[in-house]
Structure formats: C-alpha cells, structure tokens
mmCIF file of C-alpha atoms and ligand atoms in Angstrom:
data_model
loop_
_atom_site.group_PDB
_atom_site.id
_atom_site.type_symbol
_atom_site.label_atom_id
_atom_site.label_comp_id
_atom_site.label_asym_id
_atom_site.label_seq_id
_atom_site.Cartn_x
_atom_site.Cartn_y
_atom_site.Cartn_z
ATOM 1 C CA MET A 272 -5.642 -254.575 37.055
ATOM 2 C CA ASP A 273 -5.684 -250.889 35.961
ATOM 3 C CA ILE A 274 -1.923 -250.324 35.195
ATOM 4 C CA GLY A 275 -2.976 -246.093 34.420
ATOM 5 C CA GLY A 276 -2.730 -245.976 30.618
ATOM 6 C CA LEU A 277 0.222 -248.109 28.586
ATOM 7 C CA SER A 278 1.711 -243.760 28.300
ATOM 8 C CA GLY A 279 4.611 -242.995 29.624
ATOM 9 C CA GLY A 280 2.917 -239.916 31.667
ATOM 10 C CA ARG A 281 -0.520 -238.146 32.274
ATOM 11 C CA LEU A 282 -2.449 -235.413 31.784
ATOM 12 C CA ARG A 283 -5.219 -234.199 33.238
ATOM 13 C CA ILE A 284 -7.711 -231.659 31.243
ATOM 14 C CA ASP A 285 -10.063 -229.516 33.142
ATOM 15 C CA LEU A 286 -13.400 -228.369 31.494
ATOM 16 C CA GLY A 287 -14.184 -226.784 33.824
ATOM 17 C CA ALA A 288 -11.087 -224.982 35.025
ATOM 18 C CA ILE A 289 -11.741 -223.132 31.405
ATOM 19 C CA ALA A 290 -14.907 -222.170 31.610
ATOM 20 C CA ALA A 291 -14.931 -220.642 34.945
ATOM 21 C CA ASN A 292 -11.503 -218.585 33.383
ATOM 22 C CA TYR A 293 -13.090 -217.999 30.480
ATOM 23 C CA ARG A 294 -16.079 -216.052 33.064
ATOM 24 C CA LEU A 295 -13.837 -214.241 35.413
ATOM 25 C CA ILE A 296 -11.883 -212.581 32.061
ATOM 26 C CA ALA A 297 -15.875 -212.651 30.589
ATOM 27 C CA GLU A 298 -17.089 -211.040 33.777
ATOM 28 C CA ARG A 299 -13.410 -208.243 33.644
ATOM 29 C CA VAL A 300 -13.785 -206.815 30.418
ATOM 30 C CA ALA A 301 -17.532 -206.869 30.490
ATOM 31 C CA PRO A 302 -18.562 -205.234 28.311
ATOM 32 C CA ALA A 303 -16.653 -206.679 25.877
ATOM 33 C CA GLU A 304 -17.392 -209.875 24.549
ATOM 34 C CA VAL A 305 -14.347 -212.217 24.850
ATOM 35 C CA GLY A 306 -13.402 -214.166 22.592
ATOM 36 C CA ALA A 307 -10.359 -217.515 23.059
ATOM 37 C CA VAL A 308 -8.200 -218.173 20.964
ATOM 38 C CA VAL A 309 -7.649 -221.848 20.266
ATOM 39 C CA LYS A 310 -4.513 -221.607 18.101
ATOM 40 C CA ALA A 311 -2.432 -224.846 18.459
ATOM 41 C CA ASN A 312 -4.665 -227.130 19.487
ATOM 42 C CA ALA A 313 -5.722 -224.712 21.925
ATOM 43 C CA TYR A 314 -2.691 -224.743 23.271
ATOM 44 C CA GLY A 315 -1.579 -228.444 23.367
ATOM 45 C CA LEU A 316 -4.593 -228.841 25.327
ATOM 46 C CA GLY A 317 -7.007 -230.701 22.037
ATOM 47 C CA ALA A 318 -9.587 -227.682 20.670
ATOM 48 C CA ILE A 319 -12.355 -229.470 19.699
ATOM 49 C CA LYS A 320 -12.829 -230.561 23.201
ATOM 50 C CA VAL A 321 -11.682 -226.725 24.384
ATOM 51 C CA ALA A 322 -14.053 -224.966 21.860
ATOM 52 C CA GLN A 323 -16.718 -227.596 23.054
ATOM 53 C CA ALA A 324 -16.350 -226.344 26.691
ATOM 54 C CA LEU A 325 -16.212 -222.709 25.741
ATOM 55 C CA CYS A 326 -19.221 -223.160 23.511
ATOM 56 C CA ASP A 327 -21.401 -223.846 26.240
ATOM 57 C CA ALA A 328 -19.574 -221.074 28.517
ATOM 58 C CA GLY A 329 -21.004 -218.725 25.972
ATOM 59 C CA CYS A 330 -18.040 -218.148 24.184
ATOM 60 C CA ARG A 331 -19.175 -217.244 20.372
ATOM 61 C CA LEU A 332 -15.909 -216.185 18.968
ATOM 62 C CA PHE A 333 -12.959 -218.206 17.676
ATOM 63 C CA PHE A 334 -9.248 -217.281 16.762
ATOM 64 C CA VAL A 335 -6.919 -219.920 15.208
ATOM 65 C CA ALA A 336 -3.648 -219.232 13.363
ATOM 66 C CA HIS A 337 -3.813 -220.635 10.034
ATOM 67 C CA LEU A 338 -6.279 -221.831 7.792
ATOM 68 C CA GLY A 339 -5.602 -225.508 8.283
ATOM 69 C CA GLU A 340 -6.509 -225.410 11.740
ATOM 70 C CA ALA A 341 -9.868 -223.586 11.059
ATOM 71 C CA LEU A 342 -10.915 -226.094 9.134
ATOM 72 C CA ALA A 343 -10.332 -229.024 11.237
ATOM 73 C CA LEU A 344 -12.580 -226.936 13.926
ATOM 74 C CA ARG A 345 -15.430 -225.311 11.220
ATOM 75 C CA PRO A 346 -17.358 -228.646 11.903
ATOM 76 C CA ALA A 347 -16.653 -229.057 15.415
ATOM 77 C CA LEU A 348 -18.028 -225.048 15.519
ATOM 78 C CA ARG A 349 -22.295 -224.275 14.886
ATOM 79 C CA ALA A 350 -22.290 -221.635 11.766
ATOM 80 C CA GLU A 351 -23.409 -218.669 13.790
ATOM 81 C CA PHE A 352 -20.003 -218.310 15.687
ATOM 82 C CA ARG A 353 -17.488 -216.713 13.932
ATOM 83 C CA LEU A 354 -13.698 -218.723 13.106
ATOM 84 C CA VAL A 355 -11.158 -215.703 12.783
ATOM 85 C CA VAL A 356 -7.795 -217.031 11.350
ATOM 86 C CA LEU A 357 -5.100 -214.549 12.964
ATOM 87 C CA ASN A 358 -2.040 -215.952 10.784
ATOM 88 C CA GLY A 359 -4.059 -214.589 7.467
ATOM 89 C CA LEU A 360 -4.372 -216.489 4.161
ATOM 90 C CA PRO A 361 -1.661 -217.680 1.610
ATOM 91 C CA PRO A 362 -2.486 -216.882 -2.139
ATOM 92 C CA GLY A 363 -5.234 -219.147 -3.457
ATOM 93 C CA ALA A 364 -6.734 -220.207 0.037
ATOM 94 C CA GLU A 365 -9.155 -217.787 -0.378
ATOM 95 C CA ALA A 366 -11.545 -220.135 -2.253
ATOM 96 C CA LEU A 367 -10.991 -222.623 0.220
ATOM 97 C CA CYS A 368 -11.368 -219.767 3.462
ATOM 98 C CA ALA A 369 -14.299 -218.197 1.812
ATOM 99 C CA GLU A 370 -16.113 -221.423 1.248
ATOM 100 C CA ALA A 371 -15.787 -222.710 5.031
ATOM 101 C CA ALA A 372 -17.010 -219.928 6.167
ATOM 102 C CA ILE A 373 -14.089 -218.733 7.939
ATOM 103 C CA THR A 374 -13.481 -215.530 8.316
ATOM 104 C CA PRO A 375 -9.756 -214.456 8.024
ATOM 105 C CA VAL A 376 -7.109 -211.783 8.755
ATOM 106 C CA LEU A 377 -6.563 -209.274 6.238
ATOM 107 C CA ASN A 378 -2.833 -208.545 7.663
ATOM 108 C CA SER A 379 -1.101 -206.642 4.069
ATOM 109 C CA PRO A 380 -3.588 -204.480 1.009
ATOM 110 C CA GLU A 381 -2.362 -207.743 -0.895
ATOM 111 C CA GLN A 382 -4.451 -209.750 1.283
ATOM 112 C CA VAL A 383 -7.066 -206.780 1.296
ATOM 113 C CA HIS A 384 -7.128 -207.164 -2.675
ATOM 114 C CA ARG A 385 -6.655 -210.432 -3.624
ATOM 115 C CA TRP A 386 -9.414 -211.598 -0.061
ATOM 116 C CA ALA A 387 -12.167 -208.446 -2.326
ATOM 117 C CA GLU A 388 -11.741 -210.253 -5.127
ATOM 118 C CA VAL A 389 -13.211 -213.266 -4.224
ATOM 119 C CA ALA A 390 -15.638 -212.002 -3.139
ATOM 120 C CA GLN A 391 -16.042 -209.304 -5.873
ATOM 121 C CA LYS A 392 -15.768 -212.747 -8.036
ATOM 122 C CA ALA A 393 -18.188 -214.819 -6.234
ATOM 123 C CA GLY A 394 -20.624 -211.558 -6.482
ATOM 124 C CA THR A 395 -20.802 -210.624 -2.783
ATOM 125 C CA ARG A 396 -19.994 -209.685 0.713
ATOM 126 C CA LEU A 397 -17.240 -211.526 2.381
ATOM 127 C CA PRO A 398 -16.448 -210.712 6.262
ATOM 128 C CA ALA A 399 -12.656 -210.006 6.771
ATOM 129 C CA VAL A 400 -10.655 -208.892 10.554
ATOM 130 C CA LEU A 401 -8.133 -206.281 9.155
ATOM 131 C CA GLN A 402 -5.585 -205.641 11.629
ATOM 132 C CA LEU A 403 -3.248 -202.924 11.815
ATOM 133 C CA ASP A 404 0.508 -203.096 13.186
ATOM 134 C CA SER A 405 0.429 -200.614 16.242
ATOM 135 C CA GLY A 406 4.007 -200.955 16.794
ATOM 136 C CA MET A 407 4.808 -204.707 17.437
ATOM 137 C CA GLY A 408 6.342 -204.834 13.835
ATOM 138 C CA ARG A 409 4.873 -208.244 13.796
ATOM 139 C CA LEU A 410 1.152 -209.127 11.490
ATOM 140 C CA GLY A 411 -0.528 -206.159 9.761
ATOM 141 C CA ILE A 412 -1.415 -203.670 7.974
ATOM 142 C CA ALA A 413 1.288 -199.728 8.538
ATOM 143 C CA ILE A 414 -1.405 -196.941 9.482
ATOM 144 C CA GLU A 415 -0.870 -195.061 6.414
ATOM 145 C CA ASP A 416 -1.503 -198.129 3.801
ATOM 146 C CA LEU A 417 -5.024 -198.655 6.594
ATOM 147 C CA ALA A 418 -6.218 -195.257 5.725
ATOM 148 C CA PRO A 419 -6.956 -195.201 2.132
ATOM 149 C CA LEU A 420 -9.320 -198.610 2.691
ATOM 150 C CA ALA A 421 -11.575 -196.778 4.681
ATOM 151 C CA GLY A 422 -12.730 -194.217 2.125
ATOM 152 C CA ASN A 423 -13.002 -197.319 -0.684
ATOM 153 C CA ALA A 424 -15.762 -197.413 -1.700
ATOM 154 C CA GLN A 425 -14.710 -200.568 -3.697
ATOM 155 C CA PHE A 426 -13.595 -202.074 -0.823
ATOM 156 C CA HIS A 427 -16.575 -201.789 1.991
ATOM 157 C CA SER A 428 -18.901 -203.198 -0.270
ATOM 158 C CA ALA A 429 -16.970 -206.668 -1.593
ATOM 159 C CA ILE A 430 -15.559 -207.531 2.371
ATOM 160 C CA GLU A 431 -17.436 -207.367 5.520
ATOM 161 C CA LEU A 432 -15.269 -205.387 8.098
ATOM 162 C CA VAL A 433 -16.429 -207.566 11.666
ATOM 163 C CA MET A 434 -13.758 -206.231 12.844
ATOM 164 C CA VAL A 435 -10.485 -204.506 13.414
ATOM 165 C CA MET A 436 -7.681 -205.292 15.817
ATOM 166 C CA SER A 437 -3.714 -205.304 16.429
ATOM 167 C CA HIS A 438 -2.299 -206.511 19.110
ATOM 168 C CA LEU A 439 -0.395 -205.566 22.081
ATOM 169 C CA ALA A 440 3.274 -206.696 22.471
ATOM 170 C CA CYS A 441 4.324 -205.601 25.901
ATOM 171 C CA ALA A 442 0.630 -206.533 27.494
ATOM 172 C CA ASP A 443 2.203 -208.541 30.392
ATOM 173 C CA THR A 444 4.214 -205.658 31.518
ATOM 174 C CA PRO A 445 1.358 -203.628 32.152
ATOM 175 C CA GLU A 446 3.662 -200.175 33.593
ATOM 176 C CA HIS A 447 5.409 -200.911 30.468
ATOM 177 C CA PRO A 448 5.487 -197.400 27.983
ATOM 178 C CA ALA A 449 4.252 -199.138 24.811
ATOM 179 C CA ASN A 450 1.402 -200.362 25.987
ATOM 180 C CA ALA A 451 0.173 -196.680 26.315
ATOM 181 C CA ALA A 452 1.792 -196.400 22.932
ATOM 182 C CA GLN A 453 0.047 -199.310 20.950
ATOM 183 C CA LEU A 454 -3.511 -198.384 22.184
ATOM 184 C CA ALA A 455 -2.761 -193.937 20.708
ATOM 185 C CA CYS A 456 -2.192 -195.180 18.245
ATOM 186 C CA PHE A 457 -5.370 -197.883 17.872
ATOM 187 C CA GLN A 458 -7.364 -195.859 18.610
ATOM 188 C CA THR A 459 -6.421 -193.219 16.343
ATOM 189 C CA ALA A 460 -6.680 -195.946 13.892
ATOM 190 C CA ALA A 461 -9.754 -197.315 14.536
ATOM 191 C CA ALA A 462 -11.065 -194.356 14.207
ATOM 192 C CA LEU A 463 -11.147 -194.554 10.455
ATOM 193 C CA PHE A 464 -13.431 -197.588 10.836
ATOM 194 C CA PRO A 465 -16.351 -195.894 12.743
ATOM 195 C CA GLY A 466 -18.543 -198.636 13.767
ATOM 196 C CA ILE A 467 -16.717 -201.626 13.616
ATOM 197 C CA PRO A 468 -16.167 -203.441 16.577
ATOM 198 C CA ARG A 469 -12.862 -203.249 18.165
ATOM 199 C CA ALA A 470 -9.696 -205.951 19.206
ATOM 200 C CA LEU A 471 -6.955 -204.998 21.086
ATOM 201 C CA ALA A 472 -6.264 -206.864 23.655
ATOM 202 C CA ASN A 473 -5.329 -210.755 24.467
ATOM 203 C CA SER A 474 -4.971 -212.254 27.977
ATOM 204 C CA GLY A 475 -2.644 -209.506 29.127
ATOM 205 C CA GLY A 476 -4.934 -206.580 28.157
ATOM 206 C CA ALA A 477 -7.080 -208.162 29.740
ATOM 207 C CA PHE A 478 -5.885 -207.134 33.125
ATOM 208 C CA LEU A 479 -4.726 -203.624 32.191
ATOM 209 C CA PRO A 480 -7.788 -200.513 32.211
ATOM 210 C CA ALA A 481 -9.958 -200.506 30.256
ATOM 211 C CA ASP A 482 -9.841 -198.929 26.809
ATOM 212 C CA PHE A 483 -7.430 -201.311 25.710
ATOM 213 C CA HIS A 484 -10.604 -204.226 26.382
ATOM 214 C CA ALA A 485 -12.212 -202.122 23.735
ATOM 215 C CA ASP A 486 -14.837 -204.062 22.176
ATOM 216 C CA ILE A 487 -13.483 -207.519 22.457
ATOM 217 C CA VAL A 488 -11.104 -209.164 23.496
ATOM 218 C CA ARG A 489 -8.521 -212.138 22.418
ATOM 219 C CA ALA A 490 -7.732 -214.409 25.341
ATOM 220 C CA GLY A 491 -5.542 -217.319 25.081
ATOM 221 C CA ILE A 492 -3.336 -218.258 27.467
ATOM 222 C CA ALA A 493 -5.666 -217.339 30.308
ATOM 223 C CA LEU A 494 -7.913 -219.499 29.974
ATOM 224 C CA TYR A 495 -5.446 -222.558 30.394
ATOM 225 C CA GLY A 496 -4.248 -220.964 33.137
ATOM 226 C CA GLY A 497 -1.341 -219.457 32.991
ATOM 227 C CA ALA A 498 0.150 -216.003 33.933
ATOM 228 C CA PRO A 499 -2.035 -213.263 31.807
ATOM 229 C CA ASN A 500 0.989 -210.877 33.081
ATOM 230 C CA GLN A 501 4.081 -210.863 35.214
ATOM 231 C CA SER A 502 3.116 -208.916 38.672
ATOM 232 C CA GLY A 503 3.606 -212.313 40.415
ATOM 233 C CA LEU A 504 -0.220 -212.848 40.606
ATOM 234 C CA ASN A 505 -2.270 -215.429 38.669
ATOM 235 C CA PRO A 506 -5.498 -214.941 39.265
ATOM 236 C CA MET A 507 -7.114 -217.774 36.894
ATOM 237 C CA ARG A 508 -7.689 -221.130 37.768
ATOM 238 C CA PRO A 509 -5.321 -224.402 37.532
ATOM 239 C CA VAL A 510 -5.976 -226.171 34.022
ATOM 240 C CA VAL A 511 -4.128 -229.145 33.539
ATOM 241 C CA ASP A 512 -2.268 -231.974 35.617
ATOM 242 C CA LEU A 513 0.780 -233.475 34.326
ATOM 243 C CA GLU A 514 1.913 -236.728 36.456
ATOM 244 C CA ALA A 515 5.064 -239.193 34.984
ATOM 245 C CA ARG A 516 5.341 -242.124 35.916
ATOM 246 C CA VAL A 517 8.180 -243.713 37.612
ATOM 247 C CA ILE A 518 9.990 -246.568 35.828
ATOM 248 C CA GLN A 519 12.454 -247.684 37.788
ATOM 249 C CA ILE A 520 13.492 -246.942 40.788
ATOM 250 C CA ARG A 521 17.945 -247.385 41.235
ATOM 251 C CA THR A 522 20.000 -247.123 44.688
ATOM 252 C CA ILE A 523 23.462 -245.282 42.518
ATOM 253 C CA VAL A 524 26.834 -245.747 45.178
ATOM 254 C CA ALA A 525 28.598 -242.028 46.481
ATOM 255 C CA GLY A 526 30.254 -241.155 43.541
ATOM 256 C CA GLY A 527 28.681 -242.224 40.972
ATOM 257 C CA ALA A 528 27.615 -240.939 37.867
ATOM 258 C CA VAL A 529 23.691 -239.775 36.234
ATOM 259 C CA GLY A 530 22.850 -239.891 32.700
ATOM 260 C CA TYR A 531 24.528 -238.790 29.428
ATOM 261 C CA GLY A 532 27.249 -236.704 29.261
ATOM 262 C CA HIS A 533 27.862 -238.412 32.851
ATOM 263 C CA SER A 534 26.351 -234.375 33.650
ATOM 264 C CA HIS A 535 25.372 -234.930 37.608
ATOM 265 C CA TYR A 536 27.620 -236.958 40.210
ATOM 266 C CA CYS A 537 25.616 -238.305 43.278
ATOM 267 C CA GLU A 538 27.027 -236.674 45.977
ATOM 268 C CA ARG A 539 25.619 -239.112 48.611
ATOM 269 C CA GLU A 540 24.344 -243.011 48.492
ATOM 270 C CA SER A 541 20.551 -241.679 46.856
ATOM 271 C CA ARG A 542 17.776 -243.306 45.009
ATOM 272 C CA ILE A 543 17.985 -242.096 41.347
ATOM 273 C CA ALA A 544 14.156 -242.701 39.884
ATOM 274 C CA THR A 545 13.487 -242.940 35.936
ATOM 275 C CA ILE A 546 10.203 -241.331 35.432
ATOM 276 C CA GLY A 547 8.587 -242.309 31.715
ATOM 277 C CA VAL A 548 8.515 -238.262 30.178
ATOM 278 C CA GLY A 549 11.140 -236.964 28.292
ATOM 279 C CA TYR A 550 12.107 -233.967 25.949
ATOM 280 C CA ALA A 551 10.035 -235.616 23.094
ATOM 281 C CA ASP A 552 7.592 -236.113 25.303
ATOM 282 C CA GLY A 553 7.212 -231.581 25.521
ATOM 283 C CA LEU A 554 10.255 -231.089 29.002
ATOM 284 C CA PRO A 555 12.609 -229.387 27.739
ATOM 285 C CA ARG A 556 16.484 -230.309 27.814
ATOM 286 C CA SER A 557 16.980 -227.069 30.011
ATOM 287 C CA LEU A 558 14.899 -228.511 32.790
ATOM 288 C CA GLY A 559 18.876 -231.207 33.214
ATOM 289 C CA ASN A 560 19.898 -230.774 36.516
ATOM 290 C CA ARG A 561 16.927 -227.835 37.399
ATOM 291 C CA GLY A 562 13.217 -228.526 37.722
ATOM 292 C CA ALA A 563 12.002 -230.735 40.072
ATOM 293 C CA ALA A 564 9.385 -233.191 40.248
ATOM 294 C CA TRP A 565 7.292 -233.528 43.422
ATOM 295 C CA HIS A 566 5.546 -236.660 45.307
ATOM 296 C CA ALA A 567 3.912 -236.531 48.825
ATOM 297 C CA GLY A 568 4.683 -232.624 49.191
ATOM 298 C CA ALA A 569 8.777 -233.937 48.613
ATOM 299 C CA ARG A 570 9.979 -231.617 46.210
ATOM 300 C CA LEU A 571 12.704 -234.689 43.717
ATOM 301 C CA PRO A 572 14.773 -232.624 41.831
ATOM 302 C CA ILE A 573 16.192 -233.556 38.261
ATOM 303 C CA VAL A 574 18.909 -234.944 37.750
ATOM 304 C CA GLY A 575 21.163 -235.381 35.086
ATOM 305 C CA ARG A 576 20.254 -234.398 31.213
ATOM 306 C CA VAL A 577 16.401 -235.101 29.697
ATOM 307 C CA SER A 578 16.385 -237.658 28.285
ATOM 308 C CA MET A 579 14.024 -238.309 24.616
ATOM 309 C CA ASP A 580 11.690 -241.179 26.487
ATOM 310 C CA SER A 581 13.034 -240.393 30.297
ATOM 311 C CA ILE A 582 13.677 -238.580 33.100
ATOM 312 C CA THR A 583 15.715 -239.430 36.620
ATOM 313 C CA ILE A 584 14.932 -237.866 40.045
ATOM 314 C CA ASP A 585 16.430 -237.944 42.680
ATOM 315 C CA VAL A 586 14.168 -239.297 45.296
ATOM 316 C CA THR A 587 16.288 -239.657 48.492
ATOM 317 C CA ALA A 588 14.488 -237.585 49.947
ATOM 318 C CA LEU A 589 11.184 -239.690 50.611
ATOM 319 C CA PRO A 590 11.127 -242.741 53.151
ATOM 320 C CA PRO A 591 11.921 -245.943 51.750
ATOM 321 C CA GLY A 592 9.218 -247.467 50.351
ATOM 322 C CA GLY A 593 7.536 -244.258 49.788
ATOM 323 C CA ILE A 594 7.525 -243.942 46.068
ATOM 324 C CA GLU A 595 7.468 -247.061 43.925
ATOM 325 C CA VAL A 596 8.090 -248.003 40.143
ATOM 326 C CA GLY A 597 4.489 -248.039 39.102
ATOM 327 C CA GLY A 598 3.899 -245.025 41.002
ATOM 328 C CA TRP A 599 3.183 -241.143 40.186
ATOM 329 C CA VAL A 600 4.679 -238.290 40.537
ATOM 330 C CA GLU A 601 3.730 -234.498 38.932
ATOM 331 C CA LEU A 602 4.921 -232.449 37.064
ATOM 332 C CA ILE A 603 1.917 -229.339 36.567
ATOM 333 C CA GLY A 604 -0.287 -229.748 39.610
ATOM 334 C CA PRO A 605 -1.008 -228.202 43.125
ATOM 335 C CA HIS A 606 3.339 -228.309 44.522
ATOM 336 C CA GLN A 607 3.804 -226.942 41.046
ATOM 337 C CA SER A 608 2.290 -224.284 38.173
ATOM 338 C CA VAL A 609 2.938 -224.701 33.953
ATOM 339 C CA ASP A 610 4.594 -220.685 35.115
ATOM 340 C CA SER A 611 7.080 -222.281 38.013
ATOM 341 C CA LEU A 612 7.868 -225.355 35.269
ATOM 342 C CA ALA A 613 8.040 -223.294 32.795
ATOM 343 C CA ASP A 614 10.477 -220.242 34.545
ATOM 344 C CA ASP A 615 12.585 -223.594 35.519
ATOM 345 C CA ALA A 616 13.101 -224.614 32.006
ATOM 346 C CA GLY A 617 14.111 -220.983 31.411
ATOM 347 C CA THR A 618 10.985 -220.401 29.335
ATOM 348 C CA ILE A 619 7.142 -219.525 29.398
ATOM 349 C CA SER A 620 3.431 -221.379 29.888
ATOM 350 C CA TYR A 621 3.219 -220.936 26.487
ATOM 351 C CA GLU A 622 5.906 -223.032 25.131
ATOM 352 C CA MET A 623 5.637 -225.379 27.574
ATOM 353 C CA LEU A 624 1.542 -226.050 26.812
ATOM 354 C CA ALA A 625 2.083 -226.181 23.417
ATOM 355 C CA GLY A 626 4.688 -228.168 23.208
ATOM 356 C CA LEU A 627 2.471 -231.290 25.802
ATOM 357 C CA GLY A 628 2.068 -233.747 22.521
ATOM 358 C CA ALA A 629 0.509 -236.047 21.842
ATOM 359 C CA ARG A 630 1.868 -239.160 23.732
ATOM 360 C CA TYR A 631 0.413 -238.669 26.874
ATOM 361 C CA ASP A 632 -2.656 -240.871 27.916
ATOM 362 C CA ARG A 633 -5.088 -237.597 28.267
ATOM 363 C CA ALA A 634 -7.986 -237.300 30.265
ATOM 364 C CA TYR A 635 -10.620 -234.277 30.332
ATOM 365 C CA LEU A 636 -12.584 -233.431 33.449
ATOM 366 C CA PRO A 637 -16.146 -232.639 32.075
ATOM 367 C CA ALA A 638 -16.969 -229.038 32.946
ATOM 368 C CA SER A 639 -19.954 -229.170 35.882
ATOM 369 C CA VAL A 640 -23.493 -227.216 35.302
ATOM 370 C CA ARG A 641 -22.357 -224.682 37.591
ATOM 371 C CA ASP A 642 -18.918 -224.127 35.186
ATOM 372 C CA ARG A 643 -22.644 -223.927 31.920
ATOM 373 C CA ALA A 644 -24.568 -222.078 33.667
ATOM 374 C CA VAL A 645 -23.774 -219.191 32.173
ATOM 375 C CA ALA A 646 -24.312 -220.422 28.058
ATOM 376 C CA ALA A 647 -27.677 -220.137 29.370
HETATM 377 C C1 PLP B 932 -1.955 -215.754 20.316
HETATM 378 C C2 PLP B 932 -2.572 -214.444 20.116
HETATM 379 C C3 PLP B 932 -3.746 -213.885 21.288
HETATM 380 C C4 PLP B 932 -3.351 -214.680 22.530
HETATM 381 O O1 PLP B 932 -2.205 -214.093 23.795
HETATM 382 P P1 PLP B 932 -2.650 -214.812 25.385
HETATM 383 O O2 PLP B 932 -0.835 -213.984 25.486
HETATM 384 O O3 PLP B 932 -2.548 -216.165 24.843
HETATM 385 O O4 PLP B 932 -3.871 -214.472 25.991
HETATM 386 C C5 PLP B 932 -4.258 -213.045 20.812
HETATM 387 N N1 PLP B 932 -4.134 -212.010 19.806
HETATM 388 C C6 PLP B 932 -3.850 -212.846 18.293
HETATM 389 C C7 PLP B 932 -3.235 -212.108 17.121
HETATM 390 C C8 PLP B 932 -1.673 -214.083 18.755
HETATM 391 O O5 PLP B 932 -1.452 -213.490 17.982
#
C-alpha cells in the first residue's frame, strides 16, 4: 500500500522550474553573468541538489553565507566553479578556506589584512571578493577604507581581486530613492578597481534598470520562485509544492472550541480537519486563525492556533466525504503561492522557505532535457 511517505507533510521541489528561472534572469540581465545564492541550504530547498541543477543550467558561480556551508557544498561543484562566502571569515578560518579553494568576501580592513597574510605566508596570490557598504549599513568596507587598498601594491600582490560587490537594501521597491544612491556610491568605489568584475544586484536588482546589473547578478529568491519585488507581478515559475496530510476529521458542535487557548469557537456545527504539520515544520504560529489550506478548489481556513506538529482547518465548505483522513491539502501550490502564504503569516517568502526544515518527505522533479539546454 502506498502510504505516501511517513511524514505529516510532503514537499515537491521542481528543479526544472529552478533551471527555467535561472534562464529567465540570465536572459534579462545579459551580458551580465548570473551567480546563484544557495545559502541556508538553498533557501531550505537542498543546496546540493539545487546547485547541481543550476550547474546543468549553466551557472558557474555560487554564493553561500558561511564557510561551513561552503565546505559542505564544495565537493559537489567542479573545481573551476567559484564558491563565495558572503559573510566573510571568522579570524583563524583563513587557511581552511584557502585549502578548500573557497573564495571569501572581505568585509572589513581586518579581513583583508588576514587574507593577505595567509597568501603571503603561502607564497601565493589568493582570490577574494571585496564588499563595499554602499549604504545598507550591514556588511562591507566603507568607501574611505577602500580607497587606500586600490593603490596598495602589497594588497594586489597578495590578493587576486575577482569581484567588487555591494548589496542593495531596497531593491524590492524599484521606486525607492536609496537604489540610485547606492548605485552611484558603488560605481564610484568600483572605479577604484578598473577591470574588476562588479556585482550589485540581488533578485530585486535584476529587475531594476540595466545599470544595476553591472557584470554579475547574485540571484536568490527569484530562482526559488519568490517574487523579486513588490510590483504584484511575479514573472518567476513556482518551484515548491507543499501538502499536508489530514490525520483526523472531527465534527465540532456550534459553540465548540478548537485548539490551544480556545482561540477559535465554531459559530455553527463545523467539520474540523487536523493536518500533521505545525510550527516545527516552518509554519509560523502567526498563521493561527489567519491563513488557509486548499483542497479541490476550496479555501479551508486555519482555525485555532498552530501547534508544533498540527494545524486545524475548517473543512465544512467541502461536501461530506470531500476529504478523508489520509487525504492531502495544499499549503503552497497552484492556489496559494509561497508569497501569499508568507503574507498571511506576516512574513516574506525568504523566511517561509528557509524555515521549511527537515521533517517533510521531499521529492525532486528533475530538470528536463529542455530545461538543461542552456548549459550546452
Ligand atoms: C541573500 C543575498 C543575496 C540574494 O538575495 P535575493 O534577494 O534572495 O536574490 C544576494 N546578495 C547578498 C549579499 C545576499 O546576502
């Protein structure tokens, strides 16, 4: 008997859609190159599987947040593909990074100094990315600290600069004036390093005017089907389907309560289905009495609080027998995008995907030959 997996939920990840999204961004920003941001286990979707699909789609450049993530991914990538650590290196991790042929982002003069020192000791030049803080105030080197490096012969003899980058704070809001201000700051700083490839845009930036694309785009959320900006139109192909299994259906009398804290009372006699996923599966408690699941075209509101391993939904809208124990409801899919579920939860697609966790049964739809064609 096919019991459909042993978990309360099943996640289907369409690698072909990720490849198609990669192509769409690549076409949009050409001749700029598109690197893939696969930090946080590729936004929860599985870094190794996702990276391999992206390699097949033609991607040659990958970004993660931490050295630990890079070390885990490095063996899955061909040696000539570049793997970059966005958050930079903690002191003492430089040799490990160099030995593994991983490229750090240097986010401070101290990180520059330590990376140069390791290179000098090894008697070699080591590749690195320099990050400028062009106005986000999160990571990177101030422009006045960048200028002295440009003319520093010792710096250039120790470090092979492969990219100058910065990060946009408001790229998902195309009309925000901070975008133009950051672009101007970035262009001034990058001019200090003529001939070095420049990278400024994330997914949102890929959908800003061509100036923002520079030489390299770092795409994350749009590869995974999330909307790249708040325009309301999402040109990306959906990547994730999430379904939850119905583990019980109960009839609750009018006035009866549902769930922790009795936060929901049934106004009329109701059929309440309990599904086997909860906040330990990345479905935030903020979905309590707010979001919905879907089945057979019907919206089934979440009633009561979200528990650790279960959620209660009102299935009264379905005809009797319209859903049974062992059946499945949609949480992310054709009726409800990851963006709209995130919106109901008061968060963003990034947090929703990154929080999906390890408990689901996961299935990967392989990229078709057509999806891979661009790699040829
Ligand atoms: C996460 C991240 C990205 C990817 O951003 P998306 O909005 O997901 O495309 C790009 N660059 C940096 C520095 C990041 O931290």
